Tab-separated table of C-alpha atoms and ligand atoms in Angstrom:
chain	number	residue	atom	x	y	z
A	867	UNK	CA	14.324	9.422	-44.988
A	868	UNK	CA	14.617	11.604	-41.926
A	869	UNK	CA	16.909	11.965	-38.971
A	870	UNK	CA	16.138	10.733	-35.472
A	871	UNK	CA	15.684	14.297	-34.278
A	872	UNK	CA	13.352	15.151	-36.936
A	873	UNK	CA	11.253	12.044	-36.274
A	874	UNK	CA	11.174	12.886	-32.528
A	875	UNK	CA	9.938	16.312	-33.405
A	876	UNK	CA	7.215	15.120	-35.680
A	877	UNK	CA	5.997	12.572	-33.268
A	878	UNK	CA	6.168	15.155	-30.303
A	879	UNK	CA	3.960	17.619	-32.345
A	880	UNK	CA	1.463	14.853	-33.127
A	881	UNK	CA	1.342	13.644	-29.435
A	882	UNK	CA	0.373	17.240	-28.366
A	883	UNK	CA	-2.746	16.901	-30.372
A	884	UNK	CA	-3.956	13.546	-28.534
A	885	UNK	CA	-6.828	13.996	-26.145
A	886	UNK	CA	-6.123	14.413	-22.514
A	887	UNK	CA	-9.415	13.077	-21.175
A	888	UNK	CA	-9.794	13.338	-17.410
A	889	UNK	CA	-11.473	10.692	-15.426
A	890	UNK	CA	-12.037	9.953	-11.642
A	891	UNK	CA	-10.668	6.769	-10.241
A	892	UNK	CA	-10.672	5.183	-6.756
A	893	UNK	CA	-7.538	5.897	-4.863
A	894	UNK	CA	-6.546	2.242	-4.887
A	895	UNK	CA	-6.688	2.128	-8.726
A	896	UNK	CA	-4.750	5.455	-9.172
A	897	UNK	CA	-1.046	4.336	-8.985
A	898	UNK	CA	0.692	4.808	-12.324
A	899	UNK	CA	-1.907	7.461	-13.591
A	900	UNK	CA	-0.883	11.079	-13.990
A	901	UNK	CA	-2.679	13.368	-11.495
A	902	UNK	CA	-5.055	15.848	-13.231
A	903	UNK	CA	-5.911	18.085	-10.336
A	904	UNK	CA	-3.997	19.922	-7.379
A	905	UNK	CA	-4.705	18.039	-4.072
A	906	UNK	CA	-4.685	20.061	-0.908
A	907	UNK	CA	-4.740	19.125	2.674
A	908	UNK	CA	-8.413	19.287	3.851
A	909	UNK	CA	-7.206	19.113	7.600
A	910	UNK	CA	-4.216	19.775	9.480
A	911	UNK	CA	-1.649	16.879	9.394
A	912	UNK	CA	-1.415	15.771	12.024
A	913	UNK	CA	-4.831	17.037	13.243
A	914	UNK	CA	-3.861	17.561	16.925
A	915	UNK	CA	-0.616	17.778	19.009
A	916	UNK	CA	0.183	14.118	20.098
A	917	UNK	CA	2.943	12.126	21.576
A	918	UNK	CA	5.324	10.315	19.323
A	919	UNK	CA	6.477	7.855	21.854
A	920	UNK	CA	5.125	5.773	24.731
A	921	UNK	CA	5.871	7.619	27.968
A	922	UNK	CA	4.861	10.378	30.399
A	923	UNK	CA	3.360	13.783	29.676
A	924	UNK	CA	4.406	16.493	31.893
A	925	UNK	CA	4.490	20.269	32.094
A	926	UNK	CA	8.176	21.144	31.447
A	927	UNK	CA	9.805	22.750	34.456
A	928	UNK	CA	13.530	23.427	34.338
A	929	UNK	CA	15.432	20.754	36.434
A	930	UNK	CA	12.392	19.004	37.895
A	931	UNK	CA	13.190	15.217	37.801
A	932	UNK	CA	10.041	13.586	39.382
A	933	UNK	CA	6.287	13.626	38.950
A	934	UNK	CA	3.172	11.754	40.208
A	935	UNK	CA	1.339	9.580	37.649
A	936	UNK	CA	-2.216	10.920	37.806
A	937	UNK	CA	-3.846	9.538	34.746
A	938	UNK	CA	-3.668	7.584	31.407
A	939	UNK	CA	-4.205	8.507	27.735
A	940	UNK	CA	-4.033	5.947	25.018
A	941	UNK	CA	-4.321	6.843	21.244
A	942	UNK	CA	-7.990	7.576	20.211
A	943	UNK	CA	-9.071	7.663	23.945
A	944	UNK	CA	-8.783	11.327	24.876
A	945	UNK	CA	-9.539	12.795	28.366
A	946	UNK	CA	-8.701	16.055	30.074
A	947	UNK	CA	-6.970	16.252	33.412
A	948	UNK	CA	-6.255	18.857	36.242
A	949	UNK	CA	-2.576	19.270	35.687
A	950	UNK	CA	-0.183	20.722	38.289
A	951	UNK	CA	3.611	21.101	38.368
A	952	UNK	CA	3.645	17.635	39.877
A	953	UNK	CA	1.489	15.837	37.335
A	954	UNK	CA	2.475	13.214	34.916
A	955	UNK	CA	0.029	11.480	32.583
A	956	UNK	CA	0.950	8.185	31.165
A	957	UNK	CA	0.576	8.545	27.434
A	958	UNK	CA	0.879	6.220	24.453
A	959	UNK	CA	2.237	6.893	21.061
A	960	UNK	CA	-0.670	8.782	19.038
A	961	UNK	CA	-2.233	10.047	22.368
A	962	UNK	CA	-3.397	13.615	22.107
A	963	UNK	CA	-1.680	15.927	24.485
A	964	UNK	CA	-4.060	17.606	26.952
A	965	UNK	CA	-3.850	21.217	28.054
A	966	UNK	CA	-1.237	21.778	30.680
A	967	UNK	CA	1.066	19.102	29.266
A	968	UNK	CA	3.812	20.215	26.904
A	969	UNK	CA	6.512	17.645	27.162
A	970	UNK	CA	6.671	13.859	26.965
A	971	UNK	CA	9.461	11.656	28.683
A	972	UNK	CA	9.856	8.378	26.967
A	973	UNK	CA	9.151	5.209	29.158
A	974	UNK	CA	12.716	4.172	28.900
A	975	UNK	CA	14.151	7.278	30.527
A	976	UNK	CA	12.351	6.971	33.811
A	977	UNK	CA	11.948	4.490	36.773
A	978	UNK	CA	8.465	4.202	38.027
A	979	UNK	CA	8.174	3.411	41.702
A	980	UNK	CA	4.898	3.454	43.647
A	981	UNK	CA	3.198	5.688	41.254
A	982	UNK	CA	6.051	8.201	40.963
A	983	UNK	CA	8.333	8.474	38.016
A	984	UNK	CA	11.979	9.391	38.508
A	985	UNK	CA	14.107	10.677	35.637
A	986	UNK	CA	17.006	8.284	35.185
A	987	UNK	CA	20.552	9.599	35.864
A	988	UNK	CA	22.184	11.420	32.941
A	989	UNK	CA	18.964	11.874	31.008
A	990	UNK	CA	18.221	15.499	30.031
A	991	UNK	CA	14.689	16.602	29.379
A	992	UNK	CA	14.078	19.322	26.808
A	993	UNK	CA	10.961	21.392	26.609
A	994	UNK	CA	8.346	20.150	24.146
A	995	UNK	CA	10.332	16.892	23.336
A	996	UNK	CA	8.473	14.004	21.745
A	997	UNK	CA	5.413	16.065	20.859
A	998	UNK	CA	4.301	16.245	17.276
A	999	UNK	CA	2.535	19.381	16.680
A	1000	UNK	CA	-0.787	20.127	14.769
A	1001	UNK	CA	-0.035	20.641	11.029
A	1002	UNK	CA	3.761	20.104	11.250
A	1003	UNK	CA	3.454	17.658	8.369
A	1004	UNK	CA	1.080	19.768	6.272
A	1005	UNK	CA	-1.239	22.662	7.283
A	1006	UNK	CA	-4.858	22.650	6.283
A	1007	UNK	CA	-5.319	24.081	2.726
A	1008	UNK	CA	-1.677	23.699	1.947
A	1009	UNK	CA	-0.759	22.044	-1.454
A	1010	UNK	CA	-0.125	18.253	-0.969
A	1011	UNK	CA	0.255	16.861	-4.519
A	1012	UNK	CA	0.646	18.985	-7.729
A	1013	UNK	CA	-1.195	18.127	-10.910
A	1014	UNK	CA	0.907	16.459	-13.482
A	1015	UNK	CA	2.788	13.957	-11.353
A	1016	UNK	CA	2.799	10.261	-12.026
A	1017	UNK	CA	1.049	8.808	-8.925
A	1018	UNK	CA	3.124	6.466	-6.757
A	1019	UNK	CA	2.059	4.604	-3.565
A	1020	UNK	CA	3.904	7.276	-1.521
A	1021	UNK	CA	2.010	10.046	-3.269
A	1022	UNK	CA	-1.339	8.181	-2.728
A	1023	UNK	CA	-0.622	7.686	0.936
A	1024	UNK	CA	-0.507	11.574	1.230
A	1025	UNK	CA	-3.802	11.665	-0.806
A	1026	UNK	CA	-5.362	9.175	1.564
A	1027	UNK	CA	-4.315	11.420	4.554
A	1028	UNK	CA	-6.075	14.292	2.739
A	1029	UNK	CA	-9.378	12.153	2.533
A	1030	UNK	CA	-9.193	11.814	-1.249
A	1031	UNK	CA	-10.772	8.493	-1.975
A	1032	UNK	CA	-11.503	9.516	-5.568
A	1033	UNK	CA	-8.797	11.035	-7.725
A	1034	UNK	CA	-8.820	12.854	-11.005
A	1035	UNK	CA	-6.267	11.531	-13.499
A	1036	UNK	CA	-5.673	11.635	-17.166
A	1037	UNK	CA	-7.279	8.613	-18.861
A	1038	UNK	CA	-4.716	6.053	-20.228
A	1039	UNK	CA	-4.352	6.160	-23.940
A	1040	UNK	CA	-5.840	3.120	-25.834
A	1041	UNK	CA	-3.146	1.427	-27.934
A	1042	UNK	CA	-4.021	-1.357	-30.446
A	1043	UNK	CA	-1.280	-3.881	-31.321
A	1044	UNK	CA	-1.197	-6.058	-34.341
A	1045	UNK	CA	1.634	-8.271	-35.792
A	1046	UNK	CA	1.860	-9.257	-39.384
A	1047	UNK	CA	3.675	-12.213	-41.142
A	1048	UNK	CA	2.987	-15.327	-42.728
A	1049	UNK	CA	5.777	-16.927	-40.597
A	1050	UNK	CA	4.176	-16.103	-37.199
A	1051	UNK	CA	2.704	-18.650	-34.845
A	1052	UNK	CA	1.575	-17.993	-31.293
A	1053	UNK	CA	4.062	-18.663	-28.531
A	1054	UNK	CA	2.277	-21.777	-27.115
A	1055	UNK	CA	2.965	-23.567	-30.492
A	1056	UNK	CA	6.307	-25.281	-31.337
A	1057	UNK	CA	7.195	-23.614	-34.612
A	1058	UNK	CA	8.102	-26.102	-37.444
A	1059	UNK	CA	9.613	-25.684	-40.808
A	1060	UNK	CA	9.878	-21.910	-41.631
A	1061	UNK	CA	7.682	-20.540	-38.811
A	1062	UNK	CA	8.680	-18.561	-35.752
A	1063	UNK	CA	7.072	-17.570	-32.479
A	1064	UNK	CA	5.469	-14.202	-32.705
A	1065	UNK	CA	7.094	-12.497	-29.807
A	1066	UNK	CA	6.332	-8.766	-30.861
A	1067	UNK	CA	2.843	-8.820	-29.571
A	1068	UNK	CA	3.916	-9.824	-26.068
A	1069	UNK	CA	6.762	-7.407	-25.768
A	1070	UNK	CA	4.601	-4.517	-27.065
A	1071	UNK	CA	1.760	-5.234	-24.823
A	1072	UNK	CA	4.182	-5.449	-21.813
A	1073	UNK	CA	5.787	-2.199	-22.809
A	1074	UNK	CA	2.545	-0.412	-23.212
A	1075	UNK	CA	1.509	-1.581	-19.804
A	1076	UNK	CA	4.764	-0.422	-18.276
A	1077	UNK	CA	4.135	2.949	-19.921
A	1078	UNK	CA	0.693	3.054	-18.279
A	1079	UNK	CA	-1.318	2.922	-21.312
A	1080	UNK	CA	-4.141	0.496	-22.148
A	1081	UNK	CA	-3.142	-2.351	-24.653
A	1082	UNK	CA	-5.699	-3.803	-26.820
A	1083	UNK	CA	-4.635	-6.947	-28.718
A	1084	UNK	CA	-5.540	-7.270	-32.315
A	1085	UNK	CA	-3.540	-10.449	-32.884
A	1086	UNK	CA	-1.661	-11.841	-35.764
A	1087	UNK	CA	-2.445	-11.274	-39.543
A	1088	UNK	CA	-0.997	-13.030	-42.413
A	1089	UNK	CA	0.689	-11.107	-45.209
A	1090	UNK	CA	-2.416	-10.989	-47.202
A	1091	UNK	CA	-3.439	-7.536	-48.271
A	1092	UNK	CA	-7.229	-7.922	-47.938
A	1093	UNK	CA	-6.985	-9.504	-44.648
A	1094	UNK	CA	-4.576	-6.936	-43.199
A	1095	UNK	CA	-6.613	-4.088	-44.652
A	1096	UNK	CA	-9.727	-5.373	-43.070
A	1097	UNK	CA	-8.031	-5.583	-39.695
A	1098	UNK	CA	-6.453	-2.176	-40.067
A	1099	UNK	CA	-9.776	-0.624	-41.074
A	1100	UNK	CA	-11.486	-2.220	-37.861
A	1101	UNK	CA	-8.612	-0.642	-35.726
A	1102	UNK	CA	-8.974	2.813	-37.388
A	1103	UNK	CA	-12.652	2.602	-36.687
A	1104	UNK	CA	-12.480	1.638	-33.023
A	1105	UNK	CA	-11.808	3.986	-30.085
A	1106	UNK	CA	-7.969	3.579	-30.105
A	1107	UNK	CA	-5.674	6.558	-29.679
A	1108	UNK	CA	-2.721	4.855	-31.144
A	1109	UNK	CA	-2.280	1.780	-33.429
A	1110	UNK	CA	1.038	-0.067	-33.447
A	1111	UNK	CA	1.722	-2.715	-35.885
A	1112	UNK	CA	4.934	-4.767	-36.451
A	1113	UNK	CA	6.269	-6.101	-39.686
A	1114	UNK	CA	5.534	-5.407	-43.319
A	1115	UNK	CA	6.919	-1.916	-43.496
A	1116	UNK	CA	9.973	-2.541	-45.431
A	1117	UNK	CA	10.437	-2.844	-49.278
A	1118	UNK	CA	9.678	-6.553	-49.452
A	1119	UNK	CA	7.033	-7.823	-52.083
A	1120	UNK	CA	4.572	-8.621	-49.091
A	1121	UNK	CA	5.233	-5.334	-47.190
A	1122	UNK	CA	1.663	-3.976	-47.584
A	1123	UNK	CA	1.230	-1.828	-44.644
A	1124	UNK	CA	2.018	1.610	-46.097
A	1125	UNK	CA	-0.190	1.072	-49.131
A	1126	UNK	CA	-2.990	-0.091	-47.004
A	1127	UNK	CA	-2.735	2.934	-44.694
A	1128	UNK	CA	-2.894	5.316	-47.642
A	1129	UNK	CA	-5.845	3.503	-49.310
A	1130	UNK	CA	-7.747	3.710	-45.967
A	1131	UNK	CA	-7.068	7.616	-45.906
A	1132	UNK	CA	-4.180	7.757	-43.467
A	1133	UNK	CA	-1.640	10.545	-44.122
A	1134	UNK	CA	1.855	9.207	-43.923
A	1135	UNK	CA	3.942	11.762	-41.926
A	1136	UNK	CA	7.197	9.777	-42.528
A	1137	UNK	CA	8.735	6.518	-43.517
A	1138	UNK	CA	12.243	5.368	-42.709
A	1139	UNK	CA	14.346	7.141	-39.967
A	1140	UNK	CA	18.170	7.162	-40.237
A	1141	UNK	CA	18.679	4.944	-37.196
A	1142	UNK	CA	19.703	1.523	-36.201
A	1143	UNK	CA	18.003	-0.664	-35.187
A	1144	UNK	CA	14.600	0.094	-36.908
A	1145	UNK	CA	15.149	2.080	-40.063
A	1146	UNK	CA	11.893	1.242	-41.818
A	1147	UNK	CA	9.626	2.830	-39.229
A	1148	UNK	CA	6.427	4.466	-40.514
A	1149	UNK	CA	4.171	7.090	-38.939
A	1150	UNK	CA	0.722	7.742	-40.194
A	1151	UNK	CA	-2.195	9.939	-38.945
A	1152	UNK	CA	-5.844	9.134	-39.429
A	1153	UNK	CA	-8.470	11.719	-39.037
A	1154	UNK	CA	-12.150	10.782	-38.586
A	1155	UNK	CA	-14.486	13.754	-37.545
A	1156	UNK	CA	-12.842	15.236	-34.312
A	1157	UNK	CA	-10.773	12.129	-33.574
A	1158	UNK	CA	-7.292	11.597	-34.543
A	1159	UNK	CA	-5.390	8.423	-34.484
A	1160	UNK	CA	-1.638	7.943	-34.791
A	1161	UNK	CA	-0.414	4.743	-36.547
A	1162	UNK	CA	3.135	3.401	-35.846
A	1163	UNK	CA	4.369	0.793	-38.150
A	1164	UNK	CA	7.212	-0.834	-36.564
A	1165	UNK	CA	9.656	-3.125	-38.185
A	1166	UNK	CA	9.189	-6.861	-37.506
A	1167	UNK	CA	12.551	-7.625	-36.053
A	1168	UNK	CA	11.957	-8.167	-32.260
A	1169	UNK	CA	14.751	-5.885	-31.147
A	1170	UNK	CA	13.926	-3.151	-33.637
A	1171	UNK	CA	10.184	-3.016	-32.549
A	1172	UNK	CA	11.168	-3.101	-28.859
A	1173	UNK	CA	13.761	-0.278	-29.099
A	1174	UNK	CA	11.570	1.789	-31.495
A	1175	UNK	CA	8.650	1.778	-29.019
A	1176	UNK	CA	11.016	2.924	-26.374
A	1177	UNK	CA	12.768	5.699	-28.394
A	1178	UNK	CA	9.717	7.031	-30.323
A	1179	UNK	CA	6.561	5.929	-28.322
A	1180	UNK	CA	7.461	5.803	-24.735
A	1181	UNK	CA	9.584	8.985	-24.702
A	1182	UNK	CA	6.967	10.973	-26.680
A	1183	UNK	CA	4.314	9.860	-24.124
A	1184	UNK	CA	6.432	11.050	-21.268
A	1185	UNK	CA	7.002	14.390	-22.873
A	1186	UNK	CA	3.349	14.713	-23.829
A	1187	UNK	CA	2.255	13.997	-20.087
A	1188	UNK	CA	5.084	16.178	-18.775
A	1189	UNK	CA	6.162	13.336	-16.409
A	1190	UNK	CA	9.519	11.983	-15.561
A	1191	UNK	CA	12.054	11.533	-18.241
A	1192	UNK	CA	13.924	8.334	-18.775
A	1193	UNK	CA	17.158	8.673	-16.995
A	1194	UNK	CA	20.243	9.355	-19.195
A	1195	UNK	CA	23.672	8.271	-17.708
A	1196	UNK	CA	27.100	9.073	-18.947
A	1197	UNK	CA	29.261	6.054	-18.970
A	1198	UNK	CA	32.607	4.889	-20.307
A	1199	UNK	CA	32.719	1.994	-22.819
A	1200	UNK	CA	34.011	-1.189	-21.624
A	1201	UNK	CA	33.816	-2.746	-25.058
A	1202	UNK	CA	34.432	-1.183	-28.541
A	1203	UNK	CA	31.274	-0.811	-30.608
A	1204	UNK	CA	30.923	-1.557	-34.368
A	1205	UNK	CA	29.448	1.437	-36.132
A	1206	UNK	CA	30.435	1.978	-39.789
A	1207	UNK	CA	27.670	4.246	-41.052
A	1208	UNK	CA	26.250	7.680	-40.201
A	1209	UNK	CA	22.979	6.420	-38.724
A	1210	UNK	CA	22.189	7.072	-35.053
A	1211	UNK	CA	22.676	3.810	-33.272
A	1212	UNK	CA	20.989	2.502	-30.072
A	1213	UNK	CA	23.066	-0.476	-29.052
A	1214	UNK	CA	21.802	-2.791	-26.262
A	1215	UNK	CA	24.062	-2.262	-23.262
A	1216	UNK	CA	24.750	-3.444	-19.740
A	1217	UNK	CA	25.449	-0.547	-17.547
A	1218	UNK	CA	27.247	-0.904	-14.103
A	1219	UNK	CA	28.403	1.549	-11.573
A	1220	UNK	CA	31.881	1.144	-10.097
A	1221	UNK	CA	31.881	2.321	-6.510
A	1222	UNK	CA	35.612	2.677	-6.342
A	1223	UNK	CA	35.946	5.107	-9.239
A	1224	UNK	CA	32.374	6.459	-8.817
A	1225	UNK	CA	31.902	6.105	-12.583
A	1226	UNK	CA	29.487	4.247	-14.825
A	1227	UNK	CA	30.767	1.670	-17.292
A	1228	UNK	CA	28.965	0.082	-20.114
A	1229	UNK	CA	29.508	-2.915	-22.298
A	1230	UNK	CA	27.596	-4.467	-25.273
A	1231	UNK	CA	24.841	-6.865	-24.324
A	1232	UNK	CA	25.601	-9.597	-26.659
A	1233	UNK	CA	25.915	-9.186	-30.424
A	1234	UNK	CA	23.879	-6.482	-31.878
A	1235	UNK	CA	21.739	-8.312	-34.376
A	1236	UNK	CA	18.072	-6.946	-34.350
A	1237	UNK	CA	16.916	-10.537	-33.873
A	1238	UNK	CA	19.074	-11.134	-30.841
A	1239	UNK	CA	16.454	-11.462	-28.045
A	1240	UNK	CA	18.830	-12.996	-25.455
A	1241	UNK	CA	20.977	-9.910	-25.910
A	1242	UNK	CA	18.035	-7.683	-25.412
A	1243	UNK	CA	17.011	-9.626	-22.359
A	1244	UNK	CA	20.401	-8.944	-20.817
A	1245	UNK	CA	20.311	-5.282	-21.523
A	1246	UNK	CA	19.513	-2.641	-18.916
A	1247	UNK	CA	20.204	0.335	-21.182
A	1248	UNK	CA	20.507	1.641	-24.693
A	1249	UNK	CA	23.824	3.033	-25.706
A	1250	UNK	CA	23.223	5.988	-27.937
A	1251	UNK	CA	25.895	6.591	-30.508
A	1252	UNK	CA	25.161	9.732	-32.612
A	1253	UNK	CA	25.340	9.971	-36.303
A	1254	UNK	CA	28.701	11.440	-36.798
A	1255	UNK	CA	30.525	9.141	-34.404
A	1256	UNK	CA	32.183	5.949	-35.967
A	1257	UNK	CA	33.439	2.815	-34.167
A	1258	UNK	CA	33.610	4.134	-30.649
A	1259	UNK	CA	36.545	2.605	-28.650
A	1260	UNK	CA	37.004	1.273	-25.101
A	1261	UNK	CA	37.119	4.228	-22.766
A	1262	UNK	CA	34.999	6.602	-24.954
A	1263	UNK	CA	32.211	8.306	-23.137
A	1264	UNK	CA	28.652	7.575	-24.314
A	1265	UNK	CA	25.133	8.407	-23.227
A	1266	UNK	CA	23.064	5.488	-22.002
A	1267	UNK	CA	19.390	5.489	-21.592
A	1268	UNK	CA	18.278	3.184	-18.746
A	1269	UNK	CA	15.510	0.804	-19.696
B	2216	LIG	P1	9.428	-7.744	-41.496
B	2216	LIG	O1	9.577	-6.426	-40.792
B	2216	LIG	O2	8.051	-8.112	-41.584
B	2216	LIG	O3	10.335	-7.771	-42.766
B	2216	LIG	O4	10.195	-8.708	-40.524
B	2216	LIG	C1	11.499	-8.735	-40.115
B	2216	LIG	C2	11.990	-9.903	-39.297
B	2216	LIG	O5	11.358	-9.862	-38.109
B	2216	LIG	C3	11.652	-11.181	-40.016
B	2216	LIG	O6	12.733	-12.125	-39.832
B	2216	LIG	C4	10.497	-11.672	-39.365
B	2216	LIG	O7	10.328	-13.136	-39.487
B	2216	LIG	C5	10.621	-11.190	-37.921
B	2216	LIG	N1	9.392	-10.941	-37.268
B	2216	LIG	C6	8.449	-10.386	-37.825
B	2216	LIG	N2	7.283	-10.240	-36.926
B	2216	LIG	C7	7.775	-10.825	-35.703
B	2216	LIG	C8	7.240	-11.088	-34.518
B	2216	LIG	N3	5.828	-10.783	-34.297
B	2216	LIG	N4	7.864	-11.592	-33.626
B	2216	LIG	C9	9.228	-12.084	-33.875
B	2216	LIG	N5	9.770	-11.859	-35.126
B	2216	LIG	C10	9.046	-11.323	-36.071
B	2217	LIG	MG1	6.956	-9.606	-42.646
């Protein structure tokens, strides 16, 4: 049995050896991927000086208050004019500023009478007002987006402005999922007698998608050694990067996974981590030529497999990609927590921010059985209680991981 920190270190080292394949995707498909290239502005942004209001372009001249309207410029329909001290050009938002004009007075600030504009009383004109200048957003060849960020719609808007219709990103890891257990039926069946709905496949596929990886569903397998072995063999010989199984990793008579992995040539890196929920977690590593696959055998309890995915797989993935970390929040306990052993516990919690005291508070999300799916559903965080802390009380400070 190893500690949580030891497990995280082992997993982290193994993740470092996973492939970082670079692929090119269309901009519209790139959200959620991690950027694998630096993107530079290929032009000035904006590319020309333009008006940022609908109004009148003039040459600024101290206290002058009236001009004659001598032309019109709408966005995308540029023209040049002979400009004198007395010239105003009606200009729309986005219209390019012609030579001789340096200032735009917005429509609302003037009265227009018989082709002459008069600045309204109490309105002060400043030189160069309402003009967006060339490159004020980003200069040509300036760095727009740095390699290594997780691409959001706002990032991709900038990429679009830089003319990047194809973007180099790191390929998503392929993650196969499989659930074991004679008691499992799919969710569209009403379970009878001693059967239960197999929820783990669904939760894991959703979590894998949320972590921007590619889930591949290998379905349900009975607690039958030969059947399970055949399915695991198939998974090990496909193009998966990670395999995640649930169930069958404990010490029960029908918990075959570890033996099967060994028989198929998988090296067991650890079995059992001193945590709750999810102690019987197993990590294996399978080498075939140049390719390496990691196998996570998660326990079958729905809360255990969910929480273990987050704390071991999702966080390791974020580290490996160098992208944003899940946010840790310090909070005060609203409810006492029952912890009688020296494992590291990850309680499901409900975190709230109190505006008055400007503090976070957290309470238990239902009872903490690892079969309590309704508690999991209410939770918005994991309350981390380290090994040496026993039975934390109301008012104690704890670290919460937002989920
Ligand atoms: P195991 O880890 O196989 O010993 O299973 C532990 C508990 O989790 C048992 O009560 C199982 O019935 C339950 N369980 C196993 N797999 C699933 C699943 N896919 N969905 C929901 N519960 C499961
Ligand atoms: Mg089982």
